[in-house]
Amino acid sequence: MRNGAGLVWGRVRSTATAIWHNLTGDDWTRGMLLSALVLLSWWSTTQGLIALITASNGAPGMAVNATIGFAVLVLTVLITWTLTMLKNGRTGFWAPLFAAGYVLLTLISVGFGFGFYWTHIESRSSALRTAEADTERLSRALGTAYGRLNESLLALDALATMSETRAAAEAAEGGTCGTGGMGAGPGPRFRLRMNDAQTMTALRGRIASQVGTRGDTAEQSTLMARKAYLDEHLDALTPENFAALNTAEARALLTSTQRALAGTIDQYEAFRTGPAVTGAVTLLNQRLEAGQGPMTDGDISFTCKDPGLDVVLTQAAQSLERLPALPDAALNVSLGADATVAAFGKLANTMLSPLRPNHPGPKLAGRDMVPLGVAIAIDLFILLLSVQGKTRPGARDPDAVAAWLDQPGAIRDLMGHGTAAQMPSHGDLLEHTFWWRDAYHLALPVAGPGEEALPPNQRGLSLIAMVLTDSGLLTPARRGMSSQAIRARLMQRFGRTRTWPLRKSYELYRFEENGLAKMTSMLIPDGHGAKVTLPPKEERATSDWRAKMHPLKKEKFARTLDDMSPRPKAAEKVEPPKKQAVKPSAHWRSLKPLPGKHDDHED
C-alpha cells in the first residue's frame, strides 16, 4: 500500500516537474514571465467562468469553485502542452487539429478573460452611462406626460370657471343660451348652468386631488409627489456619487432608482387608464354632445347653444384623452456578475455580426477595446514565449562553431598536447551521460571538500563541456534534479560497470541539437574522422526503431539486454574494466533509457 502511494506520488511529482520545465526551461526571465502570464490567464478565466455561473444560478459553493478552478487549470495546461507539441513538431499529420484546438482553447480563454477584465475596468463607467441614458429617456417621457397633465388641469380649471360664470350670469340677467333664452330667474336654463358649474368644479377637484401640486411630498401619494421622489434619486445618480460607491452600494442605488421609476410610471399609468380620467372624458363628451341639440327639463324642451363653452369642453376632453403612455422602467445596467454576462454578449454579437448584420444586440465600442486588448495580449505573449527557443543569453549559433573543432587534432590541441591519460574517452563520456526529459544530459563531477581531486581525464571532459557550452551546444540545466538524484540515475545506468567512483556533487548540462554528436566526434581518435552527421530532426523522430516497438516487445527486449549483461560471481573479486577508446555505436544503444526499466523515475 505504501509502495503504491509512493509510486503515485512520484508520478505526480515527475509530471508537475515536467510541466514546470516546459514552462520555464533554463531561462529564468522567460520562465518567470511565462509562468506569471499562465497564472494570470488561469485566474482571469476562472473568475470569468465563476461570474457567469453566479449570474445564472447564484454564487457557487466552495466545491464548485474548486472544480471550476481545476477545470480551468487543465485548460491552461492543455494550451501550453498544445503549443509545446506544435513547436517541437511532434504532431505529425495531426498538426491542423492541434492548431484548431489551440485556437478554440485560446478563444475560450480570451472570452472569459475579457469578461473578467471588462467587469473590473469598464463595467462601472458603462453602467453609469447606461443608467444616465435610460433615465434621461424616461425623464423626457415623464416630462411630456406631466406636461399634458398640467394642460388637462388648466383646461378643467377654465371649464369650471366658465361654468360658474355662466351660472351667475343666468341667475342675475339670463340670456346665457343665446337670443332664444328667457329672462333671469329660476328656470331650465338656470338649472342647467348651475348643474354645469357644480359638475365641472367637482370633476376638476377629483383630477387635481390625484395629480397634486409641485410642492407635494412623498407622503401625499400624488403624481407630483411621486415625481419629486424620483427626482431625488435621479439627482443622486451623478458620476461623482457613483464613482465613490462600491459595487454593492452602486447596485443598491440603481435598484432604488429603478424602483422609484417603476412606482412613478405605474401610478401614472393607473391614473391615465383609471376611472377618474375615463369617466371625466365620457362626461365631457356627453355634455358637449347635449349642447348641440334640444334638451329637456321635465316637460320643458329647450336649447342652449354656447360655442365658447363647447371649445373649452373639447380642449378639456382631448387633453385628458391624449395623455401619453410611458415606457417600461427598465434600467439595462449590469454590475458584478451581470456585467460579465453583458461583456460576453457584446463580444459574441461583435464576432457574429458578419453573419447577422441586422441583429439589434449591443456590440463592442471603442472603450471596450482596452479590456479586450489586455485579454488578447496575455494569450499572445504566452504564445510568443512558448514558441521562442530556450537559448542561453549570449550563446553562439551552433552552426557557427569554430572550424578547428571539426578537425581530427582538435581535441589534442584543446588538451594542450597532454598525455593520453588526460584525454577523456568514450567510456568517460558514457559514464557521465543519461537520458532525461527528452534530451541527453551530461553530469560533470565536482570535487567537494575532503574529496580527492578530479583525475585528468575528467578534468578534460569538463574542459570540452566548457567549449561546447560557449558554442551553444551544451546549456546548464539550472534546476530540476539534485546531485543525489543524478547519482541515483548514474547508478541505475552504469552501477555494475563504472570505471570511476560516484562523487557527492554534480553539475548537470543539457545537450542541445547536435551537441552530443559534436562531443562524440571530438573524442574519436585521430584518423577516424571528426564529423558525425545526424539526419534532420523530423527524420530522427520517425526513425527511432524502439519507439515503434510494441510495449510487450520493449519489455522483453529490455529483459534480454539485462540478462546479457555480465554479472560478477560471488567468490570472485571484480576488477574495474580497463579504459579504452570504443566506437560510439558500441555504447550508445544502452545509453538511452529502456522503456519500462527506469524511464519513469524522475526527481
Coordinates of C-alpha atoms in Angstrom, one line a residue:
M1 CA 0.0 0.0 0.0
R2 CA 2.8 2.3 0.9
N3 CA 4.8 1.5 -2.2
G4 CA 1.7 2.1 -4.3
A5 CA 1.1 5.5 -2.7
G6 CA 4.8 6.4 -3.2
L7 CA 4.6 5.4 -6.9
V8 CA 1.6 7.6 -7.4
W9 CA 3.2 10.5 -5.6
G10 CA 6.4 10.0 -7.7
R11 CA 4.4 10.0 -10.9
V12 CA 2.5 13.2 -9.9
R13 CA 5.8 14.9 -8.8
S14 CA 7.5 13.9 -12.1
T15 CA 4.6 15.2 -14.1
A16 CA 4.5 18.5 -12.3
T17 CA 8.3 18.8 -12.7
A18 CA 8.0 18.2 -16.4
I19 CA 5.2 20.8 -16.8
W20 CA 7.3 23.3 -14.9
H21 CA 10.3 22.5 -17.1
N22 CA 8.3 23.0 -20.3
L23 CA 7.0 26.3 -18.9
T24 CA 10.3 27.7 -17.7
G25 CA 13.2 25.9 -19.4
D26 CA 16.6 27.2 -18.4
D27 CA 15.9 31.0 -18.9
W28 CA 14.8 32.4 -15.6
T29 CA 13.4 35.6 -17.1
R30 CA 11.5 33.8 -19.7
G31 CA 10.3 31.2 -17.2
M32 CA 9.1 33.8 -14.7
L33 CA 7.3 35.8 -17.4
L34 CA 5.6 32.8 -18.9
S35 CA 4.6 31.4 -15.5
A36 CA 3.1 34.8 -14.5
L37 CA 1.2 35.0 -17.7
V38 CA -0.1 31.5 -17.4
L39 CA -1.2 32.1 -13.8
L40 CA -2.8 35.4 -14.8
S41 CA -4.7 33.7 -17.7
W42 CA -5.8 30.9 -15.3
W43 CA -7.1 33.4 -12.7
S44 CA -9.0 35.7 -15.2
T45 CA -10.6 32.7 -17.0
T46 CA -11.6 31.1 -13.6
Q47 CA -13.1 34.3 -12.3
G48 CA -15.0 34.9 -15.6
L49 CA -16.5 31.4 -15.6
I50 CA -17.5 31.8 -11.9
A51 CA -19.1 35.1 -12.6
L52 CA -21.1 33.6 -15.5
I53 CA -22.3 30.8 -13.2
T54 CA -23.1 33.3 -10.4
A55 CA -25.2 35.4 -12.8
S56 CA -27.2 32.3 -13.8
N57 CA -27.5 30.2 -10.7
G58 CA -26.3 32.3 -7.8
A59 CA -22.9 32.2 -6.0
P60 CA -21.5 28.6 -6.2
G61 CA -20.1 26.8 -3.2
M62 CA -16.6 26.0 -2.4
A63 CA -16.7 22.6 -4.0
V64 CA -18.0 24.1 -7.3
N65 CA -15.3 26.8 -7.2
A66 CA -12.6 24.2 -6.7
T67 CA -14.0 22.2 -9.6
I68 CA -14.1 25.3 -11.8
G69 CA -10.5 26.2 -10.8
F70 CA -9.3 22.7 -11.6
A71 CA -11.1 22.6 -15.0
V72 CA -9.6 26.0 -16.0
L73 CA -6.1 24.7 -14.8
V74 CA -6.5 21.8 -17.1
L75 CA -7.5 24.1 -19.9
T76 CA -4.4 26.3 -19.3
V77 CA -2.0 23.4 -19.2
L78 CA -3.6 22.0 -22.3
I79 CA -2.9 25.3 -24.1
T80 CA 0.8 25.2 -23.1
W81 CA 1.0 21.5 -24.0
T82 CA -0.5 22.1 -27.4
L83 CA 2.0 24.9 -28.1
T84 CA 4.8 22.6 -27.0
M85 CA 3.7 19.8 -29.3
L86 CA 3.3 22.3 -32.2
K87 CA 6.7 23.8 -31.5
N88 CA 8.5 20.5 -31.3
G89 CA 6.9 19.2 -34.5
R90 CA 5.6 16.1 -32.7
T91 CA 2.0 16.4 -34.0
G92 CA 2.6 14.8 -37.5
F93 CA -0.3 15.0 -39.8
W94 CA -2.5 15.9 -36.8
A95 CA -1.0 19.4 -36.8
P96 CA -4.1 21.1 -38.3
L97 CA -6.2 19.6 -35.5
F98 CA -3.7 20.7 -32.9
A99 CA -3.8 24.2 -34.3
A100 CA -7.6 24.2 -34.4
G101 CA -7.7 23.0 -30.8
Y102 CA -5.3 25.7 -29.8
V103 CA -7.4 28.4 -31.5
L104 CA -10.6 27.0 -29.8
L105 CA -8.9 26.9 -26.4
T106 CA -7.5 30.4 -26.9
L107 CA -10.9 31.8 -27.8
I108 CA -12.3 30.3 -24.6
S109 CA -9.5 31.8 -22.6
V110 CA -9.8 35.2 -24.3
G111 CA -13.6 35.3 -23.9
F112 CA -13.7 34.6 -20.2
G113 CA -10.6 36.8 -19.6
F114 CA -12.3 39.7 -21.5
G115 CA -15.4 39.2 -19.3
F116 CA -13.3 39.4 -16.2
Y117 CA -11.3 42.5 -17.2
W118 CA -14.3 44.3 -18.7
T119 CA -16.1 43.8 -15.4
H120 CA -13.3 45.4 -13.4
I121 CA -12.2 48.0 -15.9
E122 CA -15.2 49.3 -17.8
S123 CA -18.4 48.0 -16.2
R124 CA -18.8 50.8 -13.7
S125 CA -18.4 53.6 -16.2
S126 CA -20.6 51.7 -18.7
A127 CA -23.2 51.2 -16.1
L128 CA -23.3 54.9 -15.3
R129 CA -23.5 55.8 -19.0
T130 CA -26.3 53.3 -19.5
A131 CA -28.2 54.5 -16.4
E132 CA -27.9 58.1 -17.4
A133 CA -29.1 57.3 -21.0
D134 CA -32.1 55.3 -19.7
T135 CA -33.1 57.8 -17.0
E136 CA -32.8 60.6 -19.5
R137 CA -35.1 58.8 -21.9
L138 CA -37.6 58.0 -19.1
S139 CA -37.3 61.6 -17.8
R140 CA -38.2 63.0 -21.2
A141 CA -41.3 60.7 -21.4
L142 CA -42.3 61.7 -17.9
G143 CA -41.8 65.4 -18.7
T144 CA -44.1 65.1 -21.7
A145 CA -46.7 63.2 -19.7
Y146 CA -46.7 65.6 -16.8
G147 CA -46.9 68.5 -19.2
R148 CA -50.1 67.0 -20.6
L149 CA -51.4 66.6 -17.1
N150 CA -50.8 70.3 -16.4
E151 CA -52.7 71.1 -19.7
S152 CA -55.6 69.0 -18.5
L153 CA -55.7 70.7 -15.2
L154 CA -55.7 74.1 -16.8
A155 CA -58.5 73.1 -19.2
L156 CA -60.5 71.8 -16.3
D157 CA -59.9 75.0 -14.3
A158 CA -61.1 77.0 -17.3
L159 CA -64.1 74.8 -17.7
A160 CA -65.1 75.1 -14.0
T161 CA -64.6 78.9 -14.0
M162 CA -66.6 79.4 -17.2
S163 CA -69.4 77.2 -15.9
E164 CA -69.6 79.2 -12.6
T165 CA -69.6 82.5 -14.6
R166 CA -72.4 81.3 -16.8
A167 CA -74.5 80.2 -13.8
A168 CA -74.0 83.5 -12.1
A169 CA -75.0 85.4 -15.3
E170 CA -78.0 83.3 -15.9
A171 CA -79.2 83.9 -12.3
A172 CA -78.7 87.6 -12.5
E173 CA -79.5 88.6 -16.0
G174 CA -80.4 85.5 -18.1
G175 CA -79.8 85.2 -21.8
T176 CA -76.7 82.9 -21.5
C177 CA -78.2 80.5 -24.0
G178 CA -78.5 83.0 -26.9
T179 CA -81.4 85.1 -28.2
G180 CA -83.9 82.3 -27.6
G181 CA -83.5 82.4 -23.9
M182 CA -85.8 83.7 -21.3
G183 CA -85.1 86.3 -18.6
A184 CA -83.3 85.9 -15.3
G185 CA -84.5 83.7 -12.5
P186 CA -85.2 80.1 -11.9
G187 CA -85.9 78.0 -15.0
P188 CA -84.5 75.1 -17.1
R189 CA -81.5 77.2 -18.4
F190 CA -80.7 78.4 -14.8
R191 CA -80.8 74.8 -13.5
L192 CA -78.5 73.7 -16.5
R193 CA -75.9 76.4 -15.7
M194 CA -75.9 75.6 -12.0
N195 CA -75.6 71.9 -12.7
D196 CA -72.7 72.6 -15.1
A197 CA -70.9 74.7 -12.5
Q198 CA -71.2 72.0 -9.8
T199 CA -70.3 69.1 -12.1
M200 CA -67.2 70.8 -13.6
T201 CA -65.9 72.0 -10.3
A202 CA -66.3 68.5 -8.8
L203 CA -64.6 67.0 -11.8
R204 CA -61.7 69.3 -11.6
G205 CA -61.3 68.6 -7.9
R206 CA -61.2 64.8 -8.4
I207 CA -58.5 65.1 -11.1
A208 CA -56.4 67.7 -9.1
S209 CA -56.5 65.5 -6.0
Q210 CA -54.8 62.7 -7.8
V211 CA -52.3 64.8 -9.8
G212 CA -51.4 67.1 -6.9
T213 CA -49.1 70.1 -7.0
R214 CA -45.3 70.6 -7.4
G215 CA -44.8 71.2 -3.7
D216 CA -46.3 67.8 -2.6
T217 CA -44.1 65.4 -0.5
A218 CA -43.8 61.7 -0.9
E219 CA -46.3 61.1 2.0
Q220 CA -49.1 62.6 0.0
S221 CA -49.0 59.8 -2.7
T222 CA -49.9 62.1 -5.6
L223 CA -48.4 62.0 -9.1
M224 CA -46.4 65.2 -8.4
A225 CA -45.2 63.7 -5.1
R226 CA -44.0 60.6 -6.9
K227 CA -42.3 62.8 -9.4
A228 CA -40.5 64.7 -6.6
Y229 CA -39.4 61.4 -5.1
L230 CA -38.0 60.2 -8.4
D231 CA -36.1 63.5 -8.9
E232 CA -34.3 63.0 -5.6
H233 CA -32.9 59.6 -6.9
L234 CA -32.0 61.0 -10.3
D235 CA -30.1 63.9 -8.6
A236 CA -28.1 61.3 -6.7
L237 CA -27.2 59.4 -9.8
T238 CA -24.2 61.5 -10.8
P239 CA -20.7 60.4 -11.9
E240 CA -19.2 61.8 -8.7
N241 CA -21.5 59.9 -6.4
F242 CA -21.4 56.8 -8.5
A243 CA -17.6 56.6 -8.5
A244 CA -17.5 56.9 -4.7
L245 CA -19.7 53.8 -4.3
N246 CA -18.6 50.2 -4.2
T247 CA -20.3 47.5 -6.3
A248 CA -22.9 46.7 -3.7
E249 CA -23.7 50.4 -3.0
A250 CA -23.9 51.2 -6.7
R251 CA -26.2 48.3 -7.2
A252 CA -28.4 49.4 -4.3
L253 CA -28.6 53.0 -5.7
L254 CA -29.6 51.7 -9.2
T255 CA -32.1 49.3 -7.7
S256 CA -33.8 52.1 -5.7
T257 CA -33.7 54.4 -8.7
Q258 CA -35.4 51.8 -10.8
R259 CA -37.9 51.1 -8.1
A260 CA -38.7 54.8 -7.9
L261 CA -39.1 54.9 -11.7
A262 CA -41.3 51.9 -11.7
G263 CA -43.5 53.3 -8.9
T264 CA -43.9 56.7 -10.7
I265 CA -44.7 55.0 -14.0
D266 CA -47.1 52.5 -12.5
Q267 CA -49.0 55.2 -10.6
Y268 CA -49.2 57.4 -13.7
E269 CA -50.5 54.6 -15.9
A270 CA -53.1 53.7 -13.3
F271 CA -54.3 57.2 -13.3
R272 CA -54.3 57.5 -17.1
T273 CA -56.3 54.3 -17.6
G274 CA -58.3 54.6 -14.4
P275 CA -61.9 55.6 -13.9
A276 CA -61.1 59.2 -12.9
V277 CA -59.8 60.1 -16.4
T278 CA -62.0 57.8 -18.5
G279 CA -65.1 58.9 -16.6
A280 CA -64.2 62.6 -17.0
V281 CA -63.7 62.2 -20.7
T282 CA -67.0 60.4 -21.1
L283 CA -68.8 63.1 -19.0
L284 CA -67.2 66.0 -21.0
N285 CA -68.1 64.4 -24.4
Q286 CA -71.7 63.8 -23.3
R287 CA -72.1 67.4 -22.2
L288 CA -70.6 68.6 -25.5
E289 CA -73.0 66.4 -27.5
A290 CA -76.0 67.5 -25.4
G291 CA -75.4 71.2 -26.1
Q292 CA -75.7 70.7 -29.9
G293 CA -79.5 69.9 -29.8
P294 CA -82.7 70.4 -27.8
M295 CA -82.6 69.5 -24.1
T296 CA -85.4 68.6 -21.8
D297 CA -86.2 69.6 -18.2
G298 CA -89.2 67.7 -17.1
D299 CA -91.9 68.6 -19.7
I300 CA -90.0 71.6 -20.9
S301 CA -87.8 71.3 -24.1
F302 CA -85.2 74.0 -24.8
T303 CA -81.9 74.7 -26.5
C304 CA -78.8 76.2 -25.0
K305 CA -76.0 76.6 -27.6
D306 CA -72.8 78.1 -26.2
P307 CA -69.8 78.0 -28.7
G308 CA -67.4 79.3 -26.1
L309 CA -68.2 76.5 -23.7
D310 CA -68.0 74.0 -26.4
V311 CA -64.4 75.0 -27.2
V312 CA -63.4 74.6 -23.5
L313 CA -65.2 71.3 -23.2
T314 CA -63.4 70.0 -26.3
Q315 CA -60.0 71.1 -25.0
A316 CA -60.5 69.5 -21.6
A317 CA -61.7 66.2 -23.1
Q318 CA -58.9 66.0 -25.6
S319 CA -56.2 66.9 -23.0
L320 CA -57.3 64.0 -20.8
E321 CA -57.9 61.6 -23.6
R322 CA -54.4 62.2 -25.1
L323 CA -52.3 61.6 -22.0
P324 CA -49.2 59.7 -23.4
A325 CA -48.3 56.2 -22.3
L326 CA -44.9 55.7 -20.6
P327 CA -42.3 53.1 -21.5
D328 CA -41.2 50.3 -19.2
A329 CA -39.0 51.5 -16.3
A330 CA -36.1 49.1 -17.1
L331 CA -32.6 50.3 -16.5
N332 CA -30.4 48.0 -18.6
V333 CA -27.4 48.3 -16.2
S334 CA -25.1 45.4 -15.4
L335 CA -22.8 45.3 -12.4
G336 CA -20.8 42.4 -10.8
A337 CA -21.6 39.0 -12.3
D338 CA -24.2 40.5 -14.6
A339 CA -21.5 42.7 -16.1
T340 CA -19.5 39.6 -17.1
V341 CA -22.6 38.3 -18.9
A342 CA -23.1 41.6 -20.7
A343 CA -19.4 41.5 -21.8
F344 CA -19.9 38.0 -23.2
G345 CA -23.0 39.3 -25.1
K346 CA -21.1 42.2 -26.6
L347 CA -18.2 40.0 -27.7
A348 CA -20.5 37.4 -29.2
N349 CA -22.6 40.0 -31.1
T350 CA -19.5 41.6 -32.5
M351 CA -17.9 38.3 -33.6
L352 CA -21.2 37.1 -35.2
S353 CA -22.1 40.5 -36.7
P354 CA -20.9 39.5 -40.2
L355 CA -23.3 36.5 -40.1
R356 CA -26.2 38.6 -38.8
P357 CA -25.7 42.3 -39.6
N358 CA -29.2 43.4 -38.6
H359 CA -29.0 41.9 -35.1
P360 CA -30.1 44.6 -32.6
G361 CA -27.9 43.5 -29.7
P362 CA -25.2 45.7 -28.2
K363 CA -21.7 45.4 -29.8
L364 CA -18.2 46.3 -28.7
A365 CA -17.5 50.1 -28.6
G366 CA -14.2 51.9 -28.5
R367 CA -13.8 51.9 -24.8
D368 CA -14.3 48.1 -24.7
M369 CA -11.1 47.6 -26.7
V370 CA -9.0 48.2 -23.6
P371 CA -10.0 45.1 -21.6
L372 CA -10.2 43.1 -24.9
G373 CA -6.7 44.1 -25.7
V374 CA -5.5 43.0 -22.2
A375 CA -7.1 39.6 -22.6
I376 CA -5.6 39.1 -26.1
A377 CA -2.2 40.4 -25.1
I378 CA -1.9 37.8 -22.3
D379 CA -2.6 34.9 -24.6
L380 CA -0.5 36.4 -27.4
F381 CA 2.6 36.7 -25.1
I382 CA 2.0 33.1 -23.8
L383 CA 2.2 32.0 -27.5
L384 CA 5.4 34.0 -28.2
L385 CA 7.2 32.9 -25.0
S386 CA 6.2 29.3 -25.6
V387 CA 7.4 29.0 -29.2
Q388 CA 10.6 31.0 -28.9
G389 CA 13.7 29.0 -28.4
K390 CA 15.1 28.2 -25.0
T391 CA 18.5 29.5 -25.7
R392 CA 21.1 30.8 -23.2
P393 CA 21.6 34.5 -23.4
G394 CA 24.7 35.4 -25.4
A395 CA 25.2 31.8 -26.8
R396 CA 26.6 31.5 -30.2
D397 CA 24.9 30.0 -33.2
P398 CA 25.6 26.2 -33.2
D399 CA 26.1 26.3 -37.0
A400 CA 28.9 28.8 -36.5
V401 CA 31.2 26.7 -34.3
A402 CA 34.9 27.2 -35.0
A403 CA 36.1 25.0 -37.8
W404 CA 39.0 23.7 -35.8
L405 CA 36.6 21.7 -33.6
D406 CA 35.8 19.5 -36.7
Q407 CA 39.5 18.6 -37.2
P408 CA 40.9 15.3 -36.0
G409 CA 43.6 17.0 -33.9
A410 CA 41.2 19.5 -32.2
I411 CA 40.9 17.5 -29.0
R412 CA 44.7 17.2 -28.6
D413 CA 45.1 20.9 -29.3
L414 CA 42.4 21.6 -26.7
M415 CA 44.2 19.5 -24.2
G416 CA 47.4 21.3 -24.8
H417 CA 49.2 18.2 -26.3
G418 CA 48.9 16.4 -23.0
T419 CA 49.4 12.7 -22.3
A420 CA 47.0 10.0 -23.2
A421 CA 45.8 9.9 -19.5
Q422 CA 44.5 13.4 -19.9
M423 CA 42.3 12.5 -22.8
P424 CA 38.7 11.6 -21.9
S425 CA 37.4 8.5 -23.7
H426 CA 34.0 7.5 -24.9
G427 CA 33.7 5.4 -21.8
D428 CA 34.2 8.6 -19.7
L429 CA 31.5 10.4 -21.7
L430 CA 29.2 7.3 -21.4
E431 CA 29.5 7.1 -17.7
H432 CA 28.5 10.7 -17.2
T433 CA 25.6 10.9 -19.7
F434 CA 22.0 9.8 -19.4
W435 CA 18.6 10.5 -21.0
W436 CA 16.1 12.7 -19.2
R437 CA 13.3 15.0 -20.2
D438 CA 13.5 14.2 -23.9
A439 CA 17.2 15.1 -24.1
Y440 CA 20.6 13.8 -23.3
H441 CA 22.3 15.3 -20.2
L442 CA 25.9 15.4 -19.1
A443 CA 26.7 15.1 -15.4
L444 CA 30.1 16.7 -14.6
P445 CA 31.6 15.7 -11.3
V446 CA 32.7 18.4 -8.8
A447 CA 35.4 17.8 -6.2
G448 CA 33.9 18.7 -2.9
P449 CA 35.6 19.4 0.4
G450 CA 37.5 16.4 1.7
E451 CA 37.3 14.6 -1.7
E452 CA 40.1 13.7 -3.9
A453 CA 40.9 15.9 -6.9
L454 CA 39.4 15.0 -10.2
P455 CA 41.5 12.8 -12.4
P456 CA 43.0 14.3 -15.6
N457 CA 40.5 12.7 -18.0
Q458 CA 37.5 14.0 -16.0
R459 CA 39.0 17.5 -16.0
G460 CA 39.5 17.2 -19.8
L461 CA 35.8 16.2 -20.0
S462 CA 34.9 19.4 -18.1
L463 CA 37.1 21.4 -20.5
I464 CA 35.3 20.0 -23.5
A465 CA 32.0 20.7 -21.9
M466 CA 33.0 24.4 -21.3
V467 CA 33.9 24.7 -25.1
L468 CA 30.5 23.2 -26.1
T469 CA 28.7 25.4 -23.6
D470 CA 30.3 28.5 -25.1
S471 CA 29.4 27.3 -28.6
G472 CA 25.7 26.9 -27.6
L473 CA 25.7 23.1 -28.0
L474 CA 25.5 22.5 -24.2
T475 CA 23.4 24.5 -21.8
P476 CA 23.4 24.4 -18.0
A477 CA 20.3 22.8 -16.5
R478 CA 19.9 25.2 -13.7
R479 CA 17.2 23.3 -11.9
G480 CA 15.1 20.1 -11.9
M481 CA 17.5 17.5 -10.5
S482 CA 19.6 17.4 -7.3
S483 CA 23.0 15.8 -7.0
Q484 CA 21.5 12.9 -5.1
A485 CA 19.1 12.2 -8.0
I486 CA 21.9 12.5 -10.5
R487 CA 23.9 9.9 -8.6
A488 CA 20.9 7.6 -8.5
R489 CA 20.4 7.9 -12.2
L490 CA 24.0 7.2 -13.0
M491 CA 24.0 4.2 -10.6
Q492 CA 20.9 2.9 -12.3
R493 CA 22.6 3.0 -15.7
F494 CA 26.2 2.1 -15.0
G495 CA 26.4 0.9 -11.4
R496 CA 27.9 -2.5 -12.3
T497 CA 30.4 -1.3 -14.9
R498 CA 31.6 2.0 -13.6
T499 CA 35.2 3.0 -14.0
W500 CA 35.2 5.9 -11.6
P501 CA 33.5 6.2 -8.2
L502 CA 30.5 8.4 -7.8
R503 CA 31.0 11.9 -6.5
K504 CA 28.9 13.8 -3.9
S505 CA 28.2 16.8 -6.2
Y506 CA 27.5 17.1 -9.9
E507 CA 26.7 19.9 -12.3
L508 CA 24.1 19.0 -14.9
Y509 CA 24.2 20.1 -18.5
R510 CA 21.7 19.6 -21.3
F511 CA 22.8 18.7 -24.8
E512 CA 21.3 20.8 -27.5
E513 CA 20.7 19.7 -31.0
N514 CA 23.9 18.1 -32.5
G515 CA 25.7 18.8 -29.1
L516 CA 26.2 15.1 -28.3
A517 CA 27.3 14.3 -31.8
K518 CA 29.8 17.1 -31.7
M519 CA 31.2 15.9 -28.3
T520 CA 31.4 12.3 -29.6
S521 CA 33.3 13.4 -32.7
M522 CA 35.8 15.3 -30.6
L523 CA 36.6 12.1 -28.7
I524 CA 37.2 10.0 -31.8
P525 CA 40.9 9.1 -32.1
D526 CA 42.9 10.7 -35.0
G527 CA 42.4 9.2 -38.3
H528 CA 38.8 8.1 -37.7
G529 CA 37.2 11.3 -38.8
A530 CA 35.8 14.1 -36.7
K531 CA 32.3 14.7 -38.1
V532 CA 29.1 12.9 -37.1
T533 CA 26.3 13.8 -39.4
L534 CA 22.8 13.3 -38.0
P535 CA 19.6 13.1 -40.1
P536 CA 17.2 16.0 -40.0
K537 CA 15.2 16.4 -36.8
E538 CA 11.9 15.3 -38.4
E539 CA 13.5 12.2 -39.8
R540 CA 15.1 11.3 -36.5
A541 CA 11.8 11.5 -34.8
T542 CA 10.4 8.7 -37.1
S543 CA 13.5 6.6 -37.5
D544 CA 13.7 5.5 -33.8
W545 CA 13.0 1.8 -34.1
R546 CA 12.4 1.5 -30.4
A547 CA 9.6 3.9 -30.5
K548 CA 7.8 1.7 -33.0
M549 CA 8.1 -1.5 -30.9
H550 CA 5.1 -2.9 -29.1
P551 CA 5.2 -2.3 -25.3
L552 CA 5.4 -6.1 -24.6
K553 CA 8.3 -6.4 -27.1
K554 CA 10.0 -3.5 -25.5
E555 CA 9.8 -5.1 -22.0
K556 CA 11.1 -8.4 -23.5
F557 CA 13.9 -6.6 -25.2
A558 CA 14.9 -4.9 -22.0
R559 CA 14.9 -8.1 -20.1
T560 CA 17.0 -9.7 -22.8
L561 CA 19.6 -7.0 -22.6
D562 CA 19.6 -7.2 -18.8
D563 CA 20.2 -11.0 -18.9
M564 CA 23.0 -10.5 -21.4
S565 CA 24.9 -8.1 -19.1
P566 CA 27.9 -9.7 -17.4
R567 CA 27.4 -10.3 -13.6
P568 CA 30.3 -10.9 -11.2
K569 CA 30.5 -14.2 -9.4
A570 CA 30.1 -14.1 -5.6
A571 CA 33.5 -15.5 -4.8
E572 CA 35.5 -13.5 -7.4
K573 CA 36.8 -10.1 -7.0
V574 CA 35.6 -7.8 -9.8
E575 CA 38.3 -5.8 -11.3
P576 CA 37.4 -2.4 -12.8
P577 CA 37.3 -2.6 -16.6
K578 CA 40.2 -1.1 -18.5
K579 CA 39.6 2.2 -20.1
Q580 CA 39.8 2.0 -23.9
A581 CA 38.5 4.0 -26.8
V582 CA 35.4 2.4 -28.2
K583 CA 33.4 3.3 -31.2
P584 CA 30.2 5.3 -30.4
S585 CA 27.9 2.6 -31.8
A586 CA 29.1 0.1 -29.3
H587 CA 27.8 2.0 -26.3
W588 CA 25.0 4.5 -27.3
R589 CA 22.4 1.7 -27.6
S590 CA 22.4 1.3 -23.8
L591 CA 22.6 5.0 -23.1
K592 CA 19.0 5.9 -23.9
P593 CA 16.7 4.5 -21.1
L594 CA 14.9 1.3 -22.0
P595 CA 11.1 1.5 -21.8
G596 CA 9.7 0.0 -18.7
K597 CA 13.0 0.0 -16.7
H598 CA 13.9 3.3 -15.2
D599 CA 12.3 5.9 -17.5
D600 CA 9.6 6.7 -15.1
H601 CA 11.8 7.5 -12.1
E602 CA 12.3 11.3 -12.1
D603 CA 13.2 13.6 -9.3

